[in-house]
């Protein structure tokens, strides 16, 4: 349907009515509701029709999940309501009605661009579905038009590392009921019947420097091969201003490259570090080597994962994603090869309002991200808040680091940073790592929460590489 809407010249929309049988007001078979008229003291009165933006905002049509693709993909729409007919072009700030011609549009009915994945998901999940199991079917037209077949359970391959960091606007996690044969895996936002939020891609803290996890979609039959998802950050390197360790905002691109370097140096990637990066150097020298050797952070990350040219050798595929684990996967499962460690969860103990992750010595490693925690599922786990251990998986390195008091957490700022051969601190922000906390049963993992830790704190716990099946 996405292609049909997008390639149409004009889409007719019945904005009024509670269902599809209501018809088009003002056409044969469906009369409009008459406007109120009156007369007083020789003056004739006529009720003014409601503004188009108001009609759109309050209409049943704009609250239905299945109509979302009409508004986003149609190049032009002709809207029929009980109070008139309106005409609008996609992504235009004006519309036309029967009486006044061009009018300014206050309510962005069709203003979300296809490139705004976070905006599309957030708006779509505010809408209602008669059958809740239609969640992905009703969104598929937009996904197919924007990404072709390069998406899986609502998450696009090209932005997977950021899309996997979805959370809930109000913190409640009502699970979407399964409907055979449809399944909704815990790693996908489609598993939750609530409004979804994603980090905005234009914010530095939302961008991903490198994926620490190697994501794979297992084949549905033995004739197909593994689908290895691409690394983010394919844009060519950008330069910052003069090196200034006291101004982190002026050194975002530099920090991103050097954070990936330090993660590689300290074993967060399985590939061999190039000799030119092993010896001591200043940050400026390291950065010059990185920019000369790789055109983008994605190229650097590919080599860090032993994927020259974006291809993983067959023997590495067999090692990282064993055939017996592939056979254990059902529809909706992902396989992920990444570093992990087992940690405990401890709620609100002199840690601001943040729930912390502890190692076996009760030392704080990181913290859970609010509105990403499925409390209902978590509290079903025995001793979840005192003694139970969870697998914690490394996901990615965000573009922006942490300042001293980030996320309400106070930690040893000096110990969390690195120094170069000249004794210069990396920058005033500490590189950090995005994490996922999962519950593991019978070899299958389900998402419980997202978390963060400073990169150096994560490395200190000596996480090991493992392959997980995520459902």
CSV table of C-alpha atoms in Angstrom, one decimal:
chain,number,residue,atom,x,y,z
A,1,UNK,CA,0.0,0.0,0.0
A,2,UNK,CA,2.9,2.4,0.6
A,3,UNK,CA,3.8,2.5,-3.1
A,4,UNK,CA,0.1,2.9,-4.1
A,5,UNK,CA,-0.3,5.9,-1.8
A,6,UNK,CA,3.0,7.5,-2.8
A,7,UNK,CA,2.5,7.1,-6.5
A,8,UNK,CA,-1.1,8.3,-6.5
A,9,UNK,CA,-1.9,11.8,-7.8
A,10,UNK,CA,-4.5,12.4,-5.2
A,11,UNK,CA,-5.8,10.5,-2.1
A,12,UNK,CA,-9.4,11.0,-1.0
A,13,UNK,CA,-9.8,11.0,2.7
A,14,UNK,CA,-13.0,10.6,4.7
A,15,UNK,CA,-12.1,12.5,7.9
A,16,UNK,CA,-15.5,12.3,9.5
A,17,UNK,CA,-17.1,9.2,10.9
A,18,UNK,CA,-16.1,6.4,13.2
A,19,UNK,CA,-15.5,3.8,10.5
A,20,UNK,CA,-15.0,3.2,6.8
A,21,UNK,CA,-18.7,2.9,6.1
A,22,UNK,CA,-19.4,6.5,6.9
A,23,UNK,CA,-18.8,7.7,3.3
A,24,UNK,CA,-17.7,11.1,1.9
A,25,UNK,CA,-19.7,14.0,3.4
A,26,UNK,CA,-21.1,16.3,0.7
A,27,UNK,CA,-21.2,13.6,-2.0
A,28,UNK,CA,-24.2,11.6,-3.2
A,29,UNK,CA,-25.4,9.4,-0.4
A,30,UNK,CA,-23.9,11.4,2.5
A,31,UNK,CA,-25.1,14.9,3.2
A,32,UNK,CA,-23.0,17.2,5.3
A,33,UNK,CA,-24.3,18.3,8.7
A,34,UNK,CA,-26.1,21.6,8.1
A,35,UNK,CA,-24.5,24.8,9.5
A,36,UNK,CA,-26.5,26.5,12.2
A,37,UNK,CA,-28.2,29.7,11.0
A,38,UNK,CA,-30.2,32.3,12.9
A,39,UNK,CA,-31.6,35.8,12.8
A,40,UNK,CA,-31.8,38.4,15.5
A,41,UNK,CA,-32.6,42.1,15.4
A,42,UNK,CA,-32.6,41.9,11.6
A,43,UNK,CA,-29.1,40.4,11.5
A,44,UNK,CA,-28.5,37.0,9.8
A,45,UNK,CA,-26.1,34.7,11.7
A,46,UNK,CA,-24.2,31.8,10.3
A,47,UNK,CA,-22.0,29.4,12.4
A,48,UNK,CA,-18.4,29.5,11.3
A,49,UNK,CA,-16.9,26.2,10.3
A,50,UNK,CA,-14.1,24.8,12.4
A,51,UNK,CA,-10.5,25.3,11.4
A,52,UNK,CA,-9.0,22.5,9.3
A,53,UNK,CA,-6.2,22.0,11.8
A,54,UNK,CA,-8.8,21.6,14.6
A,55,UNK,CA,-10.9,19.2,12.6
A,56,UNK,CA,-7.8,17.1,11.8
A,57,UNK,CA,-6.5,17.0,15.3
A,58,UNK,CA,-9.9,15.9,16.8
A,59,UNK,CA,-11.0,13.5,14.0
A,60,UNK,CA,-11.2,9.8,14.4
A,61,UNK,CA,-9.2,9.5,11.1
A,62,UNK,CA,-6.1,11.1,12.7
A,63,UNK,CA,-6.2,8.7,15.6
A,64,UNK,CA,-6.4,5.5,13.6
A,65,UNK,CA,-3.2,3.5,13.0
A,66,UNK,CA,-4.1,2.3,9.5
A,67,UNK,CA,-4.7,5.9,8.2
A,68,UNK,CA,-1.2,7.0,9.2
A,69,UNK,CA,0.4,5.8,6.0
A,70,UNK,CA,-2.2,7.8,4.0
A,71,UNK,CA,-1.2,11.1,5.6
A,72,UNK,CA,2.6,10.4,5.4
A,73,UNK,CA,2.9,8.9,1.9
A,74,UNK,CA,0.3,10.6,-0.2
A,75,UNK,CA,1.7,13.5,-2.3
A,76,UNK,CA,-1.7,15.3,-2.2
A,77,UNK,CA,-4.8,14.7,-0.1
A,78,UNK,CA,-8.4,15.9,-0.6
A,79,UNK,CA,-10.1,15.7,2.8
A,80,UNK,CA,-13.9,15.4,3.1
A,81,UNK,CA,-15.5,16.5,6.4
A,82,UNK,CA,-19.0,17.4,7.6
A,83,UNK,CA,-17.9,21.1,7.5
A,84,UNK,CA,-16.2,21.2,4.1
A,85,UNK,CA,-13.6,19.9,1.7
A,86,UNK,CA,-9.9,20.7,2.2
A,87,UNK,CA,-6.9,20.3,-0.1
A,88,UNK,CA,-3.3,19.9,1.1
A,89,UNK,CA,0.0,19.0,-0.5
A,90,UNK,CA,2.5,16.8,1.4
A,91,UNK,CA,4.9,18.7,3.6
A,92,UNK,CA,3.4,22.1,2.8
A,93,UNK,CA,2.6,24.7,5.4
A,94,UNK,CA,-0.7,25.8,3.8
A,95,UNK,CA,-3.9,24.2,2.7
A,96,UNK,CA,-7.0,25.3,0.7
A,97,UNK,CA,-10.6,25.2,1.7
A,98,UNK,CA,-13.8,26.0,-0.2
A,99,UNK,CA,-14.2,29.6,1.0
A,100,UNK,CA,-10.8,31.2,1.8
A,101,UNK,CA,-8.2,29.7,-0.5
A,102,UNK,CA,-4.8,29.4,1.0
A,103,UNK,CA,-4.7,29.0,4.8
A,104,UNK,CA,-1.8,28.5,7.1
A,105,UNK,CA,-1.6,25.0,8.6
A,106,UNK,CA,-1.2,24.9,12.4
A,107,UNK,CA,-1.5,21.1,12.9
A,108,UNK,CA,1.2,19.2,11.0
A,109,UNK,CA,-1.1,16.6,9.5
A,110,UNK,CA,1.4,15.3,6.9
A,111,UNK,CA,4.5,17.1,7.9
A,112,UNK,CA,6.7,14.2,9.2
A,113,UNK,CA,9.4,13.4,6.7
A,114,UNK,CA,10.2,9.8,5.8
A,115,UNK,CA,13.8,10.4,6.9
A,116,UNK,CA,12.5,11.0,10.5
A,117,UNK,CA,12.3,7.5,11.8
A,118,UNK,CA,11.9,8.6,15.4
A,119,UNK,CA,9.2,11.0,14.5
A,120,UNK,CA,7.3,8.4,12.5
A,121,UNK,CA,7.4,5.8,15.2
A,122,UNK,CA,6.5,8.2,18.0
A,123,UNK,CA,3.5,9.6,16.1
A,124,UNK,CA,2.3,6.2,14.8
A,125,UNK,CA,2.4,4.6,18.3
A,126,UNK,CA,0.0,7.4,19.6
A,127,UNK,CA,-2.7,5.9,17.3
A,128,UNK,CA,-5.3,3.2,17.9
A,129,UNK,CA,-5.7,-0.1,16.3
A,130,UNK,CA,-8.8,-2.2,16.4
A,131,UNK,CA,-6.7,-5.3,16.4
A,132,UNK,CA,-3.5,-4.6,18.3
A,133,UNK,CA,-1.7,-7.4,16.4
A,134,UNK,CA,-1.8,-5.2,13.3
A,135,UNK,CA,0.9,-2.9,14.7
A,136,UNK,CA,3.6,-3.9,12.1
A,137,UNK,CA,1.2,-4.5,9.2
A,138,UNK,CA,-0.2,-0.9,9.6
A,139,UNK,CA,3.4,0.5,9.6
A,140,UNK,CA,4.8,-1.7,6.9
A,141,UNK,CA,3.9,0.6,4.0
A,142,UNK,CA,6.0,3.4,5.4
A,143,UNK,CA,8.9,1.0,6.3
A,144,UNK,CA,8.9,-0.5,2.8
A,145,UNK,CA,8.8,2.8,1.0
A,146,UNK,CA,11.5,4.3,3.2
A,147,UNK,CA,13.8,1.3,3.5
A,148,UNK,CA,12.7,-1.3,1.0
A,149,UNK,CA,13.2,-4.7,2.6
A,150,UNK,CA,16.0,-3.4,4.8
A,151,UNK,CA,14.1,-3.6,8.1
A,152,UNK,CA,13.1,-6.2,10.7
A,153,UNK,CA,10.2,-6.0,13.1
A,154,UNK,CA,9.9,-2.3,12.7
A,155,UNK,CA,13.6,-1.4,13.0
A,156,UNK,CA,15.6,-0.2,9.9
A,157,UNK,CA,19.0,-1.8,9.2
A,158,UNK,CA,20.6,1.5,8.4
A,159,UNK,CA,19.8,2.9,11.8
A,160,UNK,CA,19.5,-0.2,13.9
A,161,UNK,CA,22.0,0.7,16.6
A,162,UNK,CA,20.0,3.8,17.5
A,163,UNK,CA,16.6,2.2,16.8
A,164,UNK,CA,17.3,-0.6,19.3
A,165,UNK,CA,17.5,2.1,22.0
A,166,UNK,CA,13.8,2.8,22.0
A,167,UNK,CA,12.0,3.5,25.3
A,168,UNK,CA,8.5,4.4,26.5
A,169,UNK,CA,7.3,7.9,27.0
A,170,UNK,CA,5.5,7.3,30.4
A,171,UNK,CA,7.5,4.4,31.7
A,172,UNK,CA,4.7,1.8,31.5
A,173,UNK,CA,5.3,-1.4,29.6
A,174,UNK,CA,2.0,-3.1,28.7
A,175,UNK,CA,2.9,-6.1,26.6
A,176,UNK,CA,1.3,-6.5,23.2
A,177,UNK,CA,-0.6,-9.8,23.2
A,178,UNK,CA,0.7,-12.3,20.7
A,179,UNK,CA,-1.6,-13.4,17.9
A,180,UNK,CA,-0.5,-16.6,16.0
A,181,UNK,CA,1.2,-16.5,13.7
A,182,UNK,CA,2.3,-13.0,14.6
A,183,UNK,CA,5.1,-12.6,17.2
A,184,UNK,CA,6.4,-9.5,18.8
A,185,UNK,CA,10.0,-10.0,20.2
A,186,UNK,CA,11.1,-8.1,23.3
A,187,UNK,CA,13.9,-6.2,21.4
A,188,UNK,CA,11.3,-4.6,19.1
A,189,UNK,CA,9.1,-1.6,20.1
A,190,UNK,CA,6.2,-3.5,18.5
A,191,UNK,CA,6.1,-5.7,21.6
A,192,UNK,CA,4.8,-2.8,23.8
A,193,UNK,CA,1.4,-1.3,23.5
A,194,UNK,CA,2.4,2.3,24.4
A,195,UNK,CA,3.8,5.5,22.9
A,196,UNK,CA,7.5,4.9,21.8
A,197,UNK,CA,10.3,7.4,22.0
A,198,UNK,CA,13.7,7.2,20.3
A,199,UNK,CA,16.7,9.4,20.8
A,200,UNK,CA,16.5,12.2,18.2
A,201,UNK,CA,19.2,11.8,15.6
A,202,UNK,CA,20.1,15.5,15.4
A,203,UNK,CA,21.2,15.5,19.1
A,204,UNK,CA,24.8,14.6,19.6
A,205,UNK,CA,24.1,12.3,22.5
A,206,UNK,CA,21.7,10.3,20.3
A,207,UNK,CA,24.2,9.6,17.5
A,208,UNK,CA,26.1,6.4,17.5
A,209,UNK,CA,29.9,6.4,16.9
A,210,UNK,CA,30.2,2.6,16.6
A,211,UNK,CA,28.2,-0.5,17.3
A,212,UNK,CA,29.9,-2.8,19.8
A,213,UNK,CA,27.4,-5.5,19.0
A,214,UNK,CA,27.4,-7.5,15.8
A,215,UNK,CA,23.7,-8.0,14.9
A,216,UNK,CA,22.6,-10.9,12.7
A,217,UNK,CA,19.2,-12.1,11.5
A,218,UNK,CA,19.3,-15.9,11.4
A,219,UNK,CA,18.1,-17.5,8.1
A,220,UNK,CA,14.6,-18.9,8.1
A,221,UNK,CA,15.7,-22.0,6.2
A,222,UNK,CA,19.1,-23.6,5.4
A,223,UNK,CA,19.1,-22.3,1.8
A,224,UNK,CA,19.5,-18.7,3.0
A,225,UNK,CA,22.5,-17.1,4.6
A,226,UNK,CA,22.9,-15.0,7.7
A,227,UNK,CA,22.0,-11.3,7.4
A,228,UNK,CA,24.7,-9.3,9.1
A,229,UNK,CA,23.5,-5.8,9.8
A,230,UNK,CA,25.7,-2.8,8.7
A,231,UNK,CA,27.6,-0.5,11.0
A,232,UNK,CA,26.3,3.0,11.6
A,233,UNK,CA,28.2,6.3,11.0
A,234,UNK,CA,29.0,5.8,7.3
A,235,UNK,CA,29.5,9.5,6.8
A,236,UNK,CA,33.0,10.6,6.1
A,237,UNK,CA,35.1,12.1,8.9
A,238,UNK,CA,34.4,15.7,9.9
A,239,UNK,CA,37.1,17.9,11.4
A,240,UNK,CA,36.6,20.0,14.6
A,241,UNK,CA,38.3,23.2,15.5
A,242,UNK,CA,41.7,23.4,17.2
A,243,UNK,CA,42.2,20.8,19.9
A,244,UNK,CA,40.8,22.2,23.1
A,245,UNK,CA,40.4,19.6,25.9
A,246,UNK,CA,38.3,22.1,27.9
A,247,UNK,CA,35.6,22.6,25.3
A,248,UNK,CA,33.9,19.2,24.7
A,249,UNK,CA,31.2,20.8,22.4
A,250,UNK,CA,33.9,21.8,19.9
A,251,UNK,CA,35.5,18.3,19.8
A,252,UNK,CA,32.5,16.0,19.2
A,253,UNK,CA,33.9,14.4,16.0
A,254,UNK,CA,37.3,13.9,17.6
A,255,UNK,CA,35.9,12.4,20.8
A,256,UNK,CA,33.8,10.0,18.7
A,257,UNK,CA,36.9,8.7,16.8
A,258,UNK,CA,39.1,8.5,19.9
A,259,UNK,CA,36.4,6.7,21.9
A,260,UNK,CA,36.2,4.0,19.3
A,261,UNK,CA,40.0,3.8,19.3
A,262,UNK,CA,40.2,3.3,23.1
A,263,UNK,CA,37.5,0.7,23.0
A,264,UNK,CA,39.5,-1.2,20.4
A,265,UNK,CA,42.7,-0.8,22.3
A,266,UNK,CA,41.1,-2.3,25.5
A,267,UNK,CA,39.5,-5.3,23.8
A,268,UNK,CA,35.9,-4.2,23.1
A,269,UNK,CA,36.3,-5.4,19.5
A,270,UNK,CA,37.6,-8.9,18.5
A,271,UNK,CA,39.7,-7.7,15.5
A,272,UNK,CA,43.5,-7.1,15.7
A,273,UNK,CA,44.5,-3.5,16.3
A,274,UNK,CA,46.7,-2.1,13.5
A,275,UNK,CA,50.4,-1.7,14.5
A,276,UNK,CA,50.3,2.0,13.8
A,277,UNK,CA,47.8,2.5,16.7
A,278,UNK,CA,49.6,0.3,19.2
A,279,UNK,CA,52.4,2.6,20.2
A,280,UNK,CA,51.9,5.7,22.3
A,281,UNK,CA,51.0,8.9,20.6
A,282,UNK,CA,49.2,12.2,21.3
A,283,UNK,CA,45.5,12.5,20.6
A,284,UNK,CA,46.1,14.6,17.6
A,285,UNK,CA,48.5,12.0,16.2
A,286,UNK,CA,46.0,9.2,16.8
A,287,UNK,CA,43.3,11.2,15.1
A,288,UNK,CA,45.4,11.9,12.1
A,289,UNK,CA,46.2,8.1,11.7
A,290,UNK,CA,42.5,7.3,12.0
A,291,UNK,CA,41.4,9.8,9.4
A,292,UNK,CA,44.1,8.7,7.0
A,293,UNK,CA,43.4,5.0,7.3
A,294,UNK,CA,39.6,5.0,7.3
A,295,UNK,CA,37.1,7.2,5.5
A,296,UNK,CA,34.4,6.8,8.2
A,297,UNK,CA,33.8,5.4,11.6
A,298,UNK,CA,31.9,2.5,10.0
A,299,UNK,CA,35.0,1.5,8.1
A,300,UNK,CA,37.0,1.6,11.3
A,301,UNK,CA,34.5,-0.5,13.1
A,302,UNK,CA,34.3,-3.0,10.3
A,303,UNK,CA,38.0,-3.6,10.6
A,304,UNK,CA,37.7,-3.8,14.4
A,305,UNK,CA,35.3,-6.6,13.8
A,306,UNK,CA,37.5,-8.3,11.2
A,307,UNK,CA,35.1,-7.4,8.5
A,308,UNK,CA,37.2,-6.0,5.7
A,309,UNK,CA,35.0,-4.3,3.2
A,310,UNK,CA,31.9,-5.0,5.4
A,311,UNK,CA,32.2,-8.8,4.8
A,312,UNK,CA,32.7,-11.4,7.6
A,313,UNK,CA,34.8,-14.4,6.5
A,314,UNK,CA,32.9,-17.7,6.5
A,315,UNK,CA,35.1,-19.2,9.3
A,316,UNK,CA,34.3,-16.2,11.5
A,317,UNK,CA,30.6,-16.6,10.8
A,318,UNK,CA,30.7,-20.2,11.9
A,319,UNK,CA,32.7,-19.3,15.1
A,320,UNK,CA,30.5,-16.3,16.2
A,321,UNK,CA,27.2,-17.7,15.0
A,322,UNK,CA,27.3,-21.5,15.4
A,323,UNK,CA,24.8,-23.5,13.4
A,324,UNK,CA,23.3,-25.1,16.5
A,325,UNK,CA,22.4,-21.6,17.8
A,326,UNK,CA,20.9,-20.7,14.4
A,327,UNK,CA,18.8,-23.8,14.6
A,328,UNK,CA,17.5,-22.7,18.0
A,329,UNK,CA,16.2,-19.4,16.6
A,330,UNK,CA,12.5,-19.0,15.9
A,331,UNK,CA,10.8,-16.2,13.9
A,332,UNK,CA,11.5,-12.8,15.5
A,333,UNK,CA,14.8,-13.9,17.1
A,334,UNK,CA,18.1,-12.0,16.6
A,335,UNK,CA,21.6,-13.2,17.2
A,336,UNK,CA,24.1,-10.9,18.6
A,337,UNK,CA,27.9,-11.3,19.1
A,338,UNK,CA,29.1,-8.9,21.7
A,339,UNK,CA,30.9,-8.4,25.0
A,340,UNK,CA,28.8,-9.1,28.2
A,341,UNK,CA,29.1,-9.6,31.9
A,342,UNK,CA,26.7,-10.6,34.6
A,343,UNK,CA,25.6,-7.8,37.0
A,344,UNK,CA,23.1,-7.2,39.8
A,345,UNK,CA,20.4,-4.6,39.8
A,346,UNK,CA,19.9,-2.4,42.9
A,347,UNK,CA,17.1,0.2,43.1
A,348,UNK,CA,17.6,3.7,44.4
A,349,UNK,CA,20.3,3.6,47.0
A,350,UNK,CA,22.1,6.9,47.3
A,351,UNK,CA,22.2,7.0,43.5
A,352,UNK,CA,19.9,9.8,42.8
A,353,UNK,CA,16.7,8.5,41.2
A,354,UNK,CA,18.6,6.0,39.1
A,355,UNK,CA,18.6,2.2,39.5
A,356,UNK,CA,22.2,1.0,39.4
A,357,UNK,CA,24.1,-2.0,38.1
A,358,UNK,CA,26.5,-3.6,40.6
A,359,UNK,CA,29.3,-6.1,40.2
A,360,UNK,CA,29.9,-9.0,42.6
A,361,UNK,CA,31.8,-6.7,44.9
A,362,UNK,CA,28.8,-4.3,45.1
A,363,UNK,CA,30.7,-1.7,43.2
A,364,UNK,CA,28.6,0.5,40.9
A,365,UNK,CA,29.3,-0.2,37.2
A,366,UNK,CA,26.4,1.7,35.5
A,367,UNK,CA,22.8,2.7,35.8
A,368,UNK,CA,19.5,1.8,34.2
A,369,UNK,CA,17.9,4.4,31.9
A,370,UNK,CA,14.5,5.6,33.1
A,371,UNK,CA,11.6,4.8,30.9
A,372,UNK,CA,13.5,1.9,29.4
A,373,UNK,CA,12.8,-0.5,32.4
A,374,UNK,CA,10.1,-3.1,32.1
A,375,UNK,CA,9.3,-3.1,35.8
A,376,UNK,CA,6.4,-5.5,35.4
A,377,UNK,CA,8.7,-8.2,33.9
A,378,UNK,CA,11.6,-7.3,36.2
A,379,UNK,CA,9.7,-7.7,39.4
A,380,UNK,CA,8.5,-11.2,38.5
A,381,UNK,CA,12.1,-12.3,38.7
A,382,UNK,CA,13.0,-13.8,42.2
A,383,UNK,CA,15.5,-11.6,44.1
A,384,UNK,CA,15.7,-9.2,41.2
A,385,UNK,CA,16.7,-6.4,43.6
A,386,UNK,CA,19.0,-8.4,45.8
A,387,UNK,CA,21.2,-11.1,44.5
A,388,UNK,CA,19.8,-12.1,41.1
A,389,UNK,CA,22.4,-11.7,38.3
A,390,UNK,CA,21.5,-10.5,34.8
A,391,UNK,CA,23.4,-10.7,31.5
A,392,UNK,CA,24.4,-7.2,30.4
A,393,UNK,CA,25.2,-6.8,26.8
A,394,UNK,CA,27.4,-4.0,25.2
A,395,UNK,CA,25.4,-2.3,22.4
A,396,UNK,CA,27.2,0.8,21.2
A,397,UNK,CA,29.3,3.9,21.9
A,398,UNK,CA,27.3,7.1,21.8
A,399,UNK,CA,28.7,10.1,20.0
A,400,UNK,CA,28.7,12.3,23.0
A,401,UNK,CA,30.4,11.3,26.3
A,402,UNK,CA,29.4,11.9,29.9
A,403,UNK,CA,30.2,14.9,32.0
A,404,UNK,CA,31.1,14.6,35.7
A,405,UNK,CA,27.5,14.5,36.9
A,406,UNK,CA,25.8,12.9,33.9
A,407,UNK,CA,22.5,11.0,34.6
A,408,UNK,CA,22.6,12.0,38.3
A,409,UNK,CA,25.7,9.8,38.8
A,410,UNK,CA,28.8,10.9,40.5
A,411,UNK,CA,31.8,8.8,39.7
A,412,UNK,CA,35.6,9.2,39.7
A,413,UNK,CA,35.9,11.4,36.7
A,414,UNK,CA,39.7,11.1,36.5
A,415,UNK,CA,39.6,7.3,36.6
A,416,UNK,CA,37.0,7.2,33.9
A,417,UNK,CA,39.1,9.1,31.3
A,418,UNK,CA,42.3,8.4,29.4
A,419,UNK,CA,45.6,10.3,28.9
A,420,UNK,CA,47.8,10.4,25.8
A,421,UNK,CA,51.6,10.1,25.6
A,422,UNK,CA,51.9,13.8,26.4
A,423,UNK,CA,49.7,13.5,29.5
A,424,UNK,CA,46.7,15.3,28.0
A,425,UNK,CA,43.3,14.1,29.1
A,426,UNK,CA,41.0,12.9,26.3
A,427,UNK,CA,38.4,15.7,26.8
A,428,UNK,CA,36.2,16.8,29.6
A,429,UNK,CA,33.5,14.3,28.7
A,430,UNK,CA,34.1,10.6,29.4
A,431,UNK,CA,33.4,8.0,26.7
A,432,UNK,CA,30.5,5.8,27.6
A,433,UNK,CA,28.8,2.7,26.4
A,434,UNK,CA,25.1,1.8,25.8
A,435,UNK,CA,24.0,-1.5,27.4
A,436,UNK,CA,21.1,-3.8,27.4
A,437,UNK,CA,20.0,-5.8,30.4
A,438,UNK,CA,18.4,-9.1,29.6
A,439,UNK,CA,16.7,-12.1,31.3
A,440,UNK,CA,18.1,-15.4,30.1
A,441,UNK,CA,16.1,-18.6,30.1
A,442,UNK,CA,17.0,-21.8,28.4
A,443,UNK,CA,19.5,-20.0,26.2
A,444,UNK,CA,17.0,-17.3,25.0
A,445,UNK,CA,17.3,-13.7,26.2
A,446,UNK,CA,14.5,-11.1,26.6
A,447,UNK,CA,15.1,-7.4,27.1
A,448,UNK,CA,14.5,-6.0,30.6
A,449,UNK,CA,16.0,-2.6,30.4
A,450,UNK,CA,18.6,-0.3,28.7
A,451,UNK,CA,21.6,1.0,30.7
A,452,UNK,CA,24.8,3.1,30.4
A,453,UNK,CA,28.2,3.0,32.0
A,454,UNK,CA,31.4,4.9,31.4
A,455,UNK,CA,33.5,3.0,28.9
A,456,UNK,CA,36.4,2.7,31.2
A,457,UNK,CA,34.2,1.3,34.0
A,458,UNK,CA,32.8,-1.3,31.6
A,459,UNK,CA,36.3,-2.3,30.5
A,460,UNK,CA,37.4,-2.6,34.1
A,461,UNK,CA,34.9,-5.5,34.6
A,462,UNK,CA,36.6,-7.5,31.9
A,463,UNK,CA,33.5,-8.4,29.9
A,464,UNK,CA,33.9,-11.4,27.6
A,465,UNK,CA,32.6,-12.1,24.0
A,466,UNK,CA,29.6,-14.3,23.7
A,467,UNK,CA,26.8,-15.0,21.3
A,468,UNK,CA,23.2,-14.5,22.4
A,469,UNK,CA,19.8,-15.3,21.0
A,470,UNK,CA,17.5,-12.3,21.6
A,471,UNK,CA,13.7,-12.8,21.5
